[in-house]
PDB file of C-alpha atoms in Angstrom:
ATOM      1  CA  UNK A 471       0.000   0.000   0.000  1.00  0.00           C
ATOM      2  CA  UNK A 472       1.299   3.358  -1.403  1.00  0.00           C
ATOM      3  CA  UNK A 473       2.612   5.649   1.682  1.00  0.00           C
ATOM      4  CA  UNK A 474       0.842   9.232   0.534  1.00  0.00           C
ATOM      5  CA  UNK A 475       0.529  12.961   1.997  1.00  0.00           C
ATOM      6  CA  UNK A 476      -1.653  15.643   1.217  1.00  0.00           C
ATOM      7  CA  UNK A 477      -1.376  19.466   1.458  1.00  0.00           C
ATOM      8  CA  UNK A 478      -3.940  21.545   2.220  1.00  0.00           C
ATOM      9  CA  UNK A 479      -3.619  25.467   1.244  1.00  0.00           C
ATOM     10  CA  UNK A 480      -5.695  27.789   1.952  1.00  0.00           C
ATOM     11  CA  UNK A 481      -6.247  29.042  -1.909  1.00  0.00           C
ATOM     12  CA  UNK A 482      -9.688  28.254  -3.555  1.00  0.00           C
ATOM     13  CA  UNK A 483     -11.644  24.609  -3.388  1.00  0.00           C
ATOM     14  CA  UNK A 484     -15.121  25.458  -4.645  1.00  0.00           C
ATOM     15  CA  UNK A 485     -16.512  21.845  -4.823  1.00  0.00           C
ATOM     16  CA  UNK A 486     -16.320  20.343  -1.360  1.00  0.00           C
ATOM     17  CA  UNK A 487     -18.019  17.075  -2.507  1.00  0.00           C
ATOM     18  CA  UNK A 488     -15.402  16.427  -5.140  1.00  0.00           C
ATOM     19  CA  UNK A 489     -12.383  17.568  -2.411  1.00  0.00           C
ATOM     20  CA  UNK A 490     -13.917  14.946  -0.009  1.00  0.00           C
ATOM     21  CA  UNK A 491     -13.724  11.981  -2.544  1.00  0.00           C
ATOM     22  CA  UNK A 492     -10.123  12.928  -2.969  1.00  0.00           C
ATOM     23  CA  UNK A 493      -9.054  12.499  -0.035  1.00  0.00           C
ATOM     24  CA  UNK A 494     -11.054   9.288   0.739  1.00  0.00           C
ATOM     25  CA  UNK A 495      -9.388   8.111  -2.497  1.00  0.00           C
ATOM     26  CA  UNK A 496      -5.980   8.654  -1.055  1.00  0.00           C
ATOM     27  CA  UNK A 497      -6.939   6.699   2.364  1.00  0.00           C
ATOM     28  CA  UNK A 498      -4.611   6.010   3.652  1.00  0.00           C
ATOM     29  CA  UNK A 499      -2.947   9.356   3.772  1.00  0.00           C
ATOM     30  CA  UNK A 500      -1.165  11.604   6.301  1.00  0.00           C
ATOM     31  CA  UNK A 501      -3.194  15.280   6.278  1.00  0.00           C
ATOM     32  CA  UNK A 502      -0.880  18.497   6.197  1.00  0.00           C
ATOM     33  CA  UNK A 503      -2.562  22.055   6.333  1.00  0.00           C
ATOM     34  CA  UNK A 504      -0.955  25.328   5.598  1.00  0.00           C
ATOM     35  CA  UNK A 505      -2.247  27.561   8.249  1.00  0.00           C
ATOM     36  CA  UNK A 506      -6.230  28.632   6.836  1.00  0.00           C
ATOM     37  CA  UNK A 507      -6.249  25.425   4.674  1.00  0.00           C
ATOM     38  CA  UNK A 508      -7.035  23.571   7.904  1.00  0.00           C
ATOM     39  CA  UNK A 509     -10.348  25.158   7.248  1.00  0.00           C
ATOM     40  CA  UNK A 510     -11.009  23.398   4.248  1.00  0.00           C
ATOM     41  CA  UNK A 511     -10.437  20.272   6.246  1.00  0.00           C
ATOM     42  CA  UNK A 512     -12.496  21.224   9.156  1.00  0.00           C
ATOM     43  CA  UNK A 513     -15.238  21.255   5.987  1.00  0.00           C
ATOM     44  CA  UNK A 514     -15.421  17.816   5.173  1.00  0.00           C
ATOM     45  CA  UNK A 515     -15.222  16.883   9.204  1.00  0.00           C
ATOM     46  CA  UNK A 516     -11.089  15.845   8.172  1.00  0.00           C
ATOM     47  CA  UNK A 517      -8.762  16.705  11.034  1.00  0.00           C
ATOM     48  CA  UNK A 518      -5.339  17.278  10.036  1.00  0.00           C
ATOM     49  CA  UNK A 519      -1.996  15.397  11.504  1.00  0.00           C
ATOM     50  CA  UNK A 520      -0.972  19.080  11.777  1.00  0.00           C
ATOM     51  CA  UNK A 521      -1.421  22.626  10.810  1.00  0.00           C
ATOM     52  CA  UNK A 522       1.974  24.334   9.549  1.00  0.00           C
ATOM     53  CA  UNK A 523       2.497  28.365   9.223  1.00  0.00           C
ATOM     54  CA  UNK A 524       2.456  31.738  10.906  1.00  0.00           C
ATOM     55  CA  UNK A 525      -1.369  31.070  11.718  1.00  0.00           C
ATOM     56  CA  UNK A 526      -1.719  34.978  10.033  1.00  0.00           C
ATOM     57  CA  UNK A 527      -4.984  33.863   8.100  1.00  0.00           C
ATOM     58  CA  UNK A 528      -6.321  30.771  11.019  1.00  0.00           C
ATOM     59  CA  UNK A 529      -8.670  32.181  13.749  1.00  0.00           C
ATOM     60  CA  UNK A 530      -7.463  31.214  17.153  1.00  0.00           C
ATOM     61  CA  UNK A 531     -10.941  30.141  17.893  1.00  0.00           C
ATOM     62  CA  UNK A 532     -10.660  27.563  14.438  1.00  0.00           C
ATOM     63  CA  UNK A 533      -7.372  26.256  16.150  1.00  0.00           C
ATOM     64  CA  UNK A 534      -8.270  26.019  19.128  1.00  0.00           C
ATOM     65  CA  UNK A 535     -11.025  24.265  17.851  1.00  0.00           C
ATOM     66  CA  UNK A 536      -8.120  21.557  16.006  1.00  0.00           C
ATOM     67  CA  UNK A 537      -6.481  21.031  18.786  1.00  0.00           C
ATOM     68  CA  UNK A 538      -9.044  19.898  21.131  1.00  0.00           C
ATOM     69  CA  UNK A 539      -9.713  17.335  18.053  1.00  0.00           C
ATOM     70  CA  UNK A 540      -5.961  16.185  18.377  1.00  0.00           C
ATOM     71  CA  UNK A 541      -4.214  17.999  15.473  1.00  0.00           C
ATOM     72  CA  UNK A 542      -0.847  19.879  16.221  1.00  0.00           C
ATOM     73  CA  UNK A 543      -0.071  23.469  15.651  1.00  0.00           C
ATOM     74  CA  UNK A 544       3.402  24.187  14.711  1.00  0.00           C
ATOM     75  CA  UNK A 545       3.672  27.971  14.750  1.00  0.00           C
ATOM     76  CA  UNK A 546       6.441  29.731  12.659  1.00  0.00           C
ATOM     77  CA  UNK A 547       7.183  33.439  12.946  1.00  0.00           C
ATOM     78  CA  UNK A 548       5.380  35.873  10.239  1.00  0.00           C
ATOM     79  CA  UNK A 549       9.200  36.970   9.214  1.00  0.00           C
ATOM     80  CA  UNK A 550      10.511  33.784   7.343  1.00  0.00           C
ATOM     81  CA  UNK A 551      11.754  33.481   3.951  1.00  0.00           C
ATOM     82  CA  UNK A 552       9.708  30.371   3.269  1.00  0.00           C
ATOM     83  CA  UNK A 553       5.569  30.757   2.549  1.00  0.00           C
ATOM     84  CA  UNK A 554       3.145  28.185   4.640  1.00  0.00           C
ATOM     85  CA  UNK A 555       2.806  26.119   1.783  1.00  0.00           C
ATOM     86  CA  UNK A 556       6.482  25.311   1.703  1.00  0.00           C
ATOM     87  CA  UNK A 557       7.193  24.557   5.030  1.00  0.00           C
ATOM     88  CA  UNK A 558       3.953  22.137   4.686  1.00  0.00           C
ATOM     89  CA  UNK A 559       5.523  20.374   1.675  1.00  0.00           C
ATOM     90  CA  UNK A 560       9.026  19.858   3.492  1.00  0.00           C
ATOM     91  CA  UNK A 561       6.909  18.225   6.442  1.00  0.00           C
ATOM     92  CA  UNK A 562       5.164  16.292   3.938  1.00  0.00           C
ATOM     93  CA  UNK A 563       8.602  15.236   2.434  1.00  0.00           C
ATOM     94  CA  UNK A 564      10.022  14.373   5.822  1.00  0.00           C
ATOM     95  CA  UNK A 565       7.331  11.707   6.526  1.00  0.00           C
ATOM     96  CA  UNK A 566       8.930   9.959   3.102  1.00  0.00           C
ATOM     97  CA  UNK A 567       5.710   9.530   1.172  1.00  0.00           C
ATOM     98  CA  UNK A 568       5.710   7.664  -2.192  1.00  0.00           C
ATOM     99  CA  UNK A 569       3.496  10.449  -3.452  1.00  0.00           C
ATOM    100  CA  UNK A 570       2.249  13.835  -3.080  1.00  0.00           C
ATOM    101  CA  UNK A 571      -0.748  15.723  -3.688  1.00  0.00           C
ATOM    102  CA  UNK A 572      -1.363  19.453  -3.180  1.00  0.00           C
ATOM    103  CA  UNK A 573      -5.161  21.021  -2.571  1.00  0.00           C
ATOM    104  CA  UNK A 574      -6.292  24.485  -2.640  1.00  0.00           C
ATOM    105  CA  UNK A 575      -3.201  26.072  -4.318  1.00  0.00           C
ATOM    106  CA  UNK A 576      -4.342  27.599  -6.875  1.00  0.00           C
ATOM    107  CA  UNK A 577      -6.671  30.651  -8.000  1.00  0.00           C
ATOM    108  CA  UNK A 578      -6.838  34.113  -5.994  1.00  0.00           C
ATOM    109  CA  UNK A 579      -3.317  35.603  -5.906  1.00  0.00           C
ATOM    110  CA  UNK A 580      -1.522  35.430  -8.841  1.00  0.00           C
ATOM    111  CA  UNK A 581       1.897  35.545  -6.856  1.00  0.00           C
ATOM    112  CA  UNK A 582       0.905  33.281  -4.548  1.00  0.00           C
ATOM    113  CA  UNK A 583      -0.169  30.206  -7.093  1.00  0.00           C
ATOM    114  CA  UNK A 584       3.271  31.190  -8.729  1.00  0.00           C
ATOM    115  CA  UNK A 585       5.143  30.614  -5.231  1.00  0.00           C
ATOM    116  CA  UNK A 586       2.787  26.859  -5.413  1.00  0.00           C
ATOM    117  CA  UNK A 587       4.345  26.159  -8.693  1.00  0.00           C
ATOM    118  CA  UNK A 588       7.421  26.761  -7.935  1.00  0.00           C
ATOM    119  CA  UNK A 589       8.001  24.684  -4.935  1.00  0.00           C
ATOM    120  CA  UNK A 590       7.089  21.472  -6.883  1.00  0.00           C
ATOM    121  CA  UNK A 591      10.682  21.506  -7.660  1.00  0.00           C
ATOM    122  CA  UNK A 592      11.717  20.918  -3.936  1.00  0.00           C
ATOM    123  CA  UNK A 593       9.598  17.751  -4.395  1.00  0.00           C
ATOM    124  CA  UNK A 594      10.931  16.611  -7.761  1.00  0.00           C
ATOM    125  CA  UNK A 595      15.105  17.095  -6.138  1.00  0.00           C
ATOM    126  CA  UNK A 596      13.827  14.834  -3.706  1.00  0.00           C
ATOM    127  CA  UNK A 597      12.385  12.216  -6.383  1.00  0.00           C
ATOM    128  CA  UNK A 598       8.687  12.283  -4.688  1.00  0.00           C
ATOM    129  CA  UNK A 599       6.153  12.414  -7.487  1.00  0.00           C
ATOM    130  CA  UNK A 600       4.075  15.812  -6.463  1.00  0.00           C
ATOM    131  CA  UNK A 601       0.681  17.659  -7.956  1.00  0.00           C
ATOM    132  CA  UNK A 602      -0.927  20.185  -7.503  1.00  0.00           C
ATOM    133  CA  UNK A 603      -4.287  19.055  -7.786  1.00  0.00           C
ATOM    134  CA  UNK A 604      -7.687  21.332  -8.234  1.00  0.00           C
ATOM    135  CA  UNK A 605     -11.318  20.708  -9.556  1.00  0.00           C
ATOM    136  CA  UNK A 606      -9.989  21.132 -13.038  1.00  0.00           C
ATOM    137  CA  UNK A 607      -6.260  20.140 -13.401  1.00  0.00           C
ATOM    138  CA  UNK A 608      -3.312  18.777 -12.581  1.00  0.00           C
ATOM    139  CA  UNK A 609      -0.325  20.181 -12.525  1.00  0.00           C
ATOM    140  CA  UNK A 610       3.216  18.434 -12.310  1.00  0.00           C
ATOM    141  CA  UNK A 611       7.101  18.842 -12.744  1.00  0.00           C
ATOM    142  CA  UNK A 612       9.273  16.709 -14.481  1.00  0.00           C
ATOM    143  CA  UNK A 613      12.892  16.525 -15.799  1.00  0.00           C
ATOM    144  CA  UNK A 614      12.906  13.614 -17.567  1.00  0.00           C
ATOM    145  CA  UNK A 615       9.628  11.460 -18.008  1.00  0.00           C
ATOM    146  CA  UNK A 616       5.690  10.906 -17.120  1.00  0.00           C
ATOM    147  CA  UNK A 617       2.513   8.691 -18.074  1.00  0.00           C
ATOM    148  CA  UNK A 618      -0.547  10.892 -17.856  1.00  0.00           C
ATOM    149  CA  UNK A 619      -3.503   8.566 -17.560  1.00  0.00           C
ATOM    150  CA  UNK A 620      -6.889  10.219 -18.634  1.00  0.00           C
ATOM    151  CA  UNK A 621      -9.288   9.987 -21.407  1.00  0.00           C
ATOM    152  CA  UNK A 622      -8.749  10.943 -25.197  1.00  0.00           C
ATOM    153  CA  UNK A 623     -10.292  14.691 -25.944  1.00  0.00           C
ATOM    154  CA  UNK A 624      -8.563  16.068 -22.340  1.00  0.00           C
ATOM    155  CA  UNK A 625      -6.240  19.050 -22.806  1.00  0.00           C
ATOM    156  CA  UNK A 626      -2.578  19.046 -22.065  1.00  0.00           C
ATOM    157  CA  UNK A 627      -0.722  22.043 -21.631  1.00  0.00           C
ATOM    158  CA  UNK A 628       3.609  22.037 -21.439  1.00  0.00           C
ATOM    159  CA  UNK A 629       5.603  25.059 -20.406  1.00  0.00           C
ATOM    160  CA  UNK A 630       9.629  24.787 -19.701  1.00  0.00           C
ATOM    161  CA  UNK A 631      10.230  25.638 -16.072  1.00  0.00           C
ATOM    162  CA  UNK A 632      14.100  25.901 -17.468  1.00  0.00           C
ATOM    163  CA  UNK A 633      15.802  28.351 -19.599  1.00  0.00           C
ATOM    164  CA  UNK A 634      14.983  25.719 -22.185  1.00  0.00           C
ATOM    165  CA  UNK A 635      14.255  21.985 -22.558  1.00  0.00           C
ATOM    166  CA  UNK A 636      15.101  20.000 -25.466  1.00  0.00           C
ATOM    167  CA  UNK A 637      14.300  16.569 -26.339  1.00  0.00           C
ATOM    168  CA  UNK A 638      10.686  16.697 -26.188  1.00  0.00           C
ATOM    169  CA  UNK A 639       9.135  13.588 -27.293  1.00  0.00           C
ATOM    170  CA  UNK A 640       5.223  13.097 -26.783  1.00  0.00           C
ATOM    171  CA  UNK A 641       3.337  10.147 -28.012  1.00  0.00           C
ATOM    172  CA  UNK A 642      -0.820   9.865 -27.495  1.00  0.00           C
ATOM    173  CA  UNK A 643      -1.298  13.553 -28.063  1.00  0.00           C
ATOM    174  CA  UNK A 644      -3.598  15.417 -30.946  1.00  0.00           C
ATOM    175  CA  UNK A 645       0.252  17.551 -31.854  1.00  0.00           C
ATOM    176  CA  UNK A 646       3.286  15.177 -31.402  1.00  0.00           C
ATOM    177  CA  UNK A 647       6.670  16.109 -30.907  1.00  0.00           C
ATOM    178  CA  UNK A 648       9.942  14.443 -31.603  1.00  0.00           C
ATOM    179  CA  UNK A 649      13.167  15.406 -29.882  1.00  0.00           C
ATOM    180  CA  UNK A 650      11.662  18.911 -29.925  1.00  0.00           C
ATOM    181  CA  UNK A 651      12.444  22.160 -27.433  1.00  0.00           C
ATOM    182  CA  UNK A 652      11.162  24.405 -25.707  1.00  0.00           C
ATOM    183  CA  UNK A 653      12.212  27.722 -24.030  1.00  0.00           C
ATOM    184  CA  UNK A 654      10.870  30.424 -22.191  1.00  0.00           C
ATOM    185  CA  UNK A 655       8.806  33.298 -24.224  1.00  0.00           C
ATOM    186  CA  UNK A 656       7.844  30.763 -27.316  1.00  0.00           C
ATOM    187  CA  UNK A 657       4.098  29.022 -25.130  1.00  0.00           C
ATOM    188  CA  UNK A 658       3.680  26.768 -28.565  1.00  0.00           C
ATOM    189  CA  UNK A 659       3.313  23.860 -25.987  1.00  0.00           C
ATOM    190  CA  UNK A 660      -0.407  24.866 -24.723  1.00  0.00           C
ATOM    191  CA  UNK A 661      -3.601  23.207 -25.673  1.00  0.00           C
ATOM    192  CA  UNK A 662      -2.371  19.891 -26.865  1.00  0.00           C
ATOM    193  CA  UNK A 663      -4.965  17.089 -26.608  1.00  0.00           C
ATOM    194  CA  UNK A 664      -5.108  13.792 -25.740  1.00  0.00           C
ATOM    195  CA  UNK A 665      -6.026  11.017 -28.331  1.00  0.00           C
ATOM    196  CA  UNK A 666      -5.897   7.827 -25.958  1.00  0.00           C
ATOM    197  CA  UNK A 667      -6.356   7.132 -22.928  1.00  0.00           C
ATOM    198  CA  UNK A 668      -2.530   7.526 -21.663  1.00  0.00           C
ATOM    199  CA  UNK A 669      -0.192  10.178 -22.716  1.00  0.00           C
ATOM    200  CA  UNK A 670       3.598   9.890 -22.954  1.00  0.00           C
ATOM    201  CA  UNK A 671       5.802  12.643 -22.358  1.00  0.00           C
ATOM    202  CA  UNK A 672       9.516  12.230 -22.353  1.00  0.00           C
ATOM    203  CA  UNK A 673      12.353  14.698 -22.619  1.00  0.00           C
ATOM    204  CA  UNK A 674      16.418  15.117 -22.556  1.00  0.00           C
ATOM    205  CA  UNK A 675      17.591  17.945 -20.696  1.00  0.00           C
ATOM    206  CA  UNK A 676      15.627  20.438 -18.422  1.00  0.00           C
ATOM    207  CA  UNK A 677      12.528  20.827 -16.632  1.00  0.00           C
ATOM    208  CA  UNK A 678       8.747  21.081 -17.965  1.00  0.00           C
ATOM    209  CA  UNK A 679       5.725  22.118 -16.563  1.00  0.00           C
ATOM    210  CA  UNK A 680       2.277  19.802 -17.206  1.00  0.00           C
ATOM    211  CA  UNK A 681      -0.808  21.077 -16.594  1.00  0.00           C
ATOM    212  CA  UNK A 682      -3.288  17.912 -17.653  1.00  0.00           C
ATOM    213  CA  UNK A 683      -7.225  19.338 -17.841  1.00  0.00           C
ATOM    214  CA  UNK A 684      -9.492  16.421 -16.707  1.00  0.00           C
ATOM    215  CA  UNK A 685     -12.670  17.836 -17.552  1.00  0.00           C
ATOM    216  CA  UNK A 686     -13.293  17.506 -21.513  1.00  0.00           C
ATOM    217  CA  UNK A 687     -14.475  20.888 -22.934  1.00  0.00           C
ATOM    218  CA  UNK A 688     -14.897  22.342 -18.909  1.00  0.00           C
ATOM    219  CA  UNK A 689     -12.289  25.214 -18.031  1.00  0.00           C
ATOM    220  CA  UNK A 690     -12.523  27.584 -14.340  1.00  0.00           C
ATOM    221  CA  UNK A 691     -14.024  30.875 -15.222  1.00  0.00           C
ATOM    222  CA  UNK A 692     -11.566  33.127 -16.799  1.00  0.00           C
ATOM    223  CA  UNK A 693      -9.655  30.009 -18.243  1.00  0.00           C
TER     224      UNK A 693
END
């Protein structure tokens, strides 16, 4: 049985019902929250191993509230050079999970879904397969290869994460490439589209961004 973690941010989950069956589909799972995202747990009557942050956005009241239920606070000071989420995914990463996935990172602050992105690259140093996972998409690192399971018709989007990547081969897709490259400032790798029900993606040198849509036809407002 797969050893897995989940991180909860505080960023938007709109669909509560489709959050739960996440994480009951990840059972059995160790439960992470960066500081407010505690609240989404406290939602779906989940209590966190532990909430991580400078509790800035968490009501005392709410944490109280956790702690009476048995989840740990570990309190950090509001001047630190790493954001909540961080410090949640290096916990996460010091339990030594075979997996990763990452809720309520995304939408609201631009910056601040940047800052998500970014630190899936502390997870894929350390070799643990990560996501960032919302209602809509997926959204992984990799430097050298993936599988992307899904159905044919679901859109695919690649951006280098590097100064460039080169040796961009993708089999299964609507637009193949063969030993191609990418670099920063040339986006020709968004809206690709799956023809099959798995999705190859390889490459030689660098790092890519995948951002896998798993609703056919079905984007977030403003997409």
């Amino acid at each position: 049985m797969k050893k897995r973690a989940a991180v909860i941010c505080g960023g938007q989950i709109r669909d509560y019902s489709w959050f739960r069956e996440r994480i009951s589909d990840l059972d059995p799972c160790r439960i992470i929250c960066a500081d407010v995202g505690a609240a989404h747990c406290l939602r779906i009557d989940v209590d966190p191993e532990v909430v991580i942050g400078d509790m800035d956005s968490l009501d005392p009241e709410t944490a109280e509230d956790l702690v009476r239920r048995g989840t740990r606070i570990s309190g950090y000071p509001p001047e630190k050079d790493e954001t909540d989420t961080q410090l949640a995914l290096q916990y996460a990463l010091s339990l030594e999970p075979e997996e990763i996935r990452i809720f309520g990172a995304m939408g609201g602050r631009i910056d601040h879904t940047l800052a998500n992105l970014s630190i899936l690259k502390i997870a894929l140093d350390q070799g643990v397969p990560t996501r960032l996972v919302d209602e809509w998409c997926e959204i992984l690192m990799i430097r050298d290869s993936c599988v992307l399971e899904g159905e044919a018709g679901q859109t695919v989007s690649l951006f280098p994460f590097s100064s460039a990547v080169t040796g961009i081969t993708l089999r299964g897709f609507a637009y193949p490439l063969e030993n191609n490259a990418m670099e920063i400032g040339r986006p020709y790798g968004i809206s690709n589209v799956l023809t099959d029900q798995r999705g190859f993606i390889s490459l030689a040198d660098g790092i890519l961004l995948v951002i896998h849509y798993y609703r056919k036809g079905h984007f977030p407002e403003g997409a």
